[in-house]
């Protein structure tokens, strides 16, 4: 369950695709309207430092709460005070509501700090007093869910809303604490809004969650409005293995990355919509069929910004994609902050949507 590499197996999620596909600004905490208490106790009053948004500190909804998900339904009997997360970005949603998780997966893609966190997550943890012995436990989920480490945190709620938790893993985790796996139609299919809304419901803070979402939406609208050349454009997220250009990979409409582009006002190309039917969060396409993506105005991809596009433009098959031929490709540098933020969370959006919009605008310049 790795933290969001471009692609990977269901176990290692998304972009340990550096090993290959088949190898199975505003301070973030305040910009998207974080609210809540400073630690595991949602009933605590909090201080100015631990409650940066200056709003409510306690759950406002009644309990118990029942949430339907991929493997049935989970009842949260009372307001949780010790939350552990698994999968992608769950900790960011908890932090945005002003609560320090007791445990979270180590980030393994992007600029990861010494504590195993991405920059926006680390800032939020620090703002909520998560230093020293109050630092959340960070566990490695590169190959699978670390149930032992999660159990050691003694959680009273486990959240895996953007994850690929299997039925068997769900059963194991449920023996530790009430567990909420993915609520989307497919594994890893949750959008940032899904993660926020389900988290807020499980924590009894639905109103606060909606405020976080609304603030993020305003931040995105403001960032994209600066670039008039993006209006009405279509965009797709793809991955190209420089060592294997006989295929390319598209991220389907069931993935958070294309959904983010939709949030930013881009349209979904008909070719991507067609290829997404019945597919998981990604689909591998033969380069012989690359020209089916002639309706894509802008491509977003991961890689080396200096070498990837020239390489694609020299390839006799990939270069048949018009966006590649004219250079309308936003290549997001591997292991950069922005690379992790292309799969957005409520904390990464205010941190990185500005640079993302600028990268998209540079790619759009080749359309004129």
PDB file of C-alpha atoms in Angstrom, residues 214-228 263-265 349 353 357:
ATOM      1  CA  UNK A 214     -15.386  23.921   0.113  1.00  0.00           C
ATOM      2  CA  UNK A 215     -12.111  25.645   0.993  1.00  0.00           C
ATOM      3  CA  UNK A 216     -10.168  23.278  -1.270  1.00  0.00           C
ATOM      4  CA  UNK A 217     -12.592  23.912  -4.106  1.00  0.00           C
ATOM      5  CA  UNK A 218     -12.077  27.664  -3.779  1.00  0.00           C
ATOM      6  CA  UNK A 219      -8.316  27.182  -3.763  1.00  0.00           C
ATOM      7  CA  UNK A 220      -8.462  25.102  -6.959  1.00  0.00           C
ATOM      8  CA  UNK A 221     -10.762  27.555  -8.716  1.00  0.00           C
ATOM      9  CA  UNK A 222      -8.465  30.451  -7.859  1.00  0.00           C
ATOM     10  CA  UNK A 223      -5.359  28.614  -9.107  1.00  0.00           C
ATOM     11  CA  UNK A 224      -6.800  27.524 -12.438  1.00  0.00           C
ATOM     12  CA  UNK A 225      -8.500  30.876 -13.146  1.00  0.00           C
ATOM     13  CA  UNK A 226      -5.063  32.442 -13.709  1.00  0.00           C
ATOM     14  CA  UNK A 227      -4.636  30.508 -16.962  1.00  0.00           C
ATOM     15  CA  UNK A 228      -7.283  31.294 -19.575  1.00  0.00           C
ATOM     16  CA  UNK A 263     -11.959  19.271 -10.733  1.00  0.00           C
ATOM     17  CA  UNK A 264      -9.655  21.747 -12.448  1.00  0.00           C
ATOM     18  CA  UNK A 265     -12.093  22.190 -15.338  1.00  0.00           C
ATOM     19  CA  UNK A 349      -4.209  20.635  -2.860  1.00  0.00           C
ATOM     20  CA  UNK A 353      -2.341  23.135  -7.009  1.00  0.00           C
ATOM     21  CA  UNK A 357      -1.874  24.607 -12.804  1.00  0.00           C
TER      22      UNK A 357
END
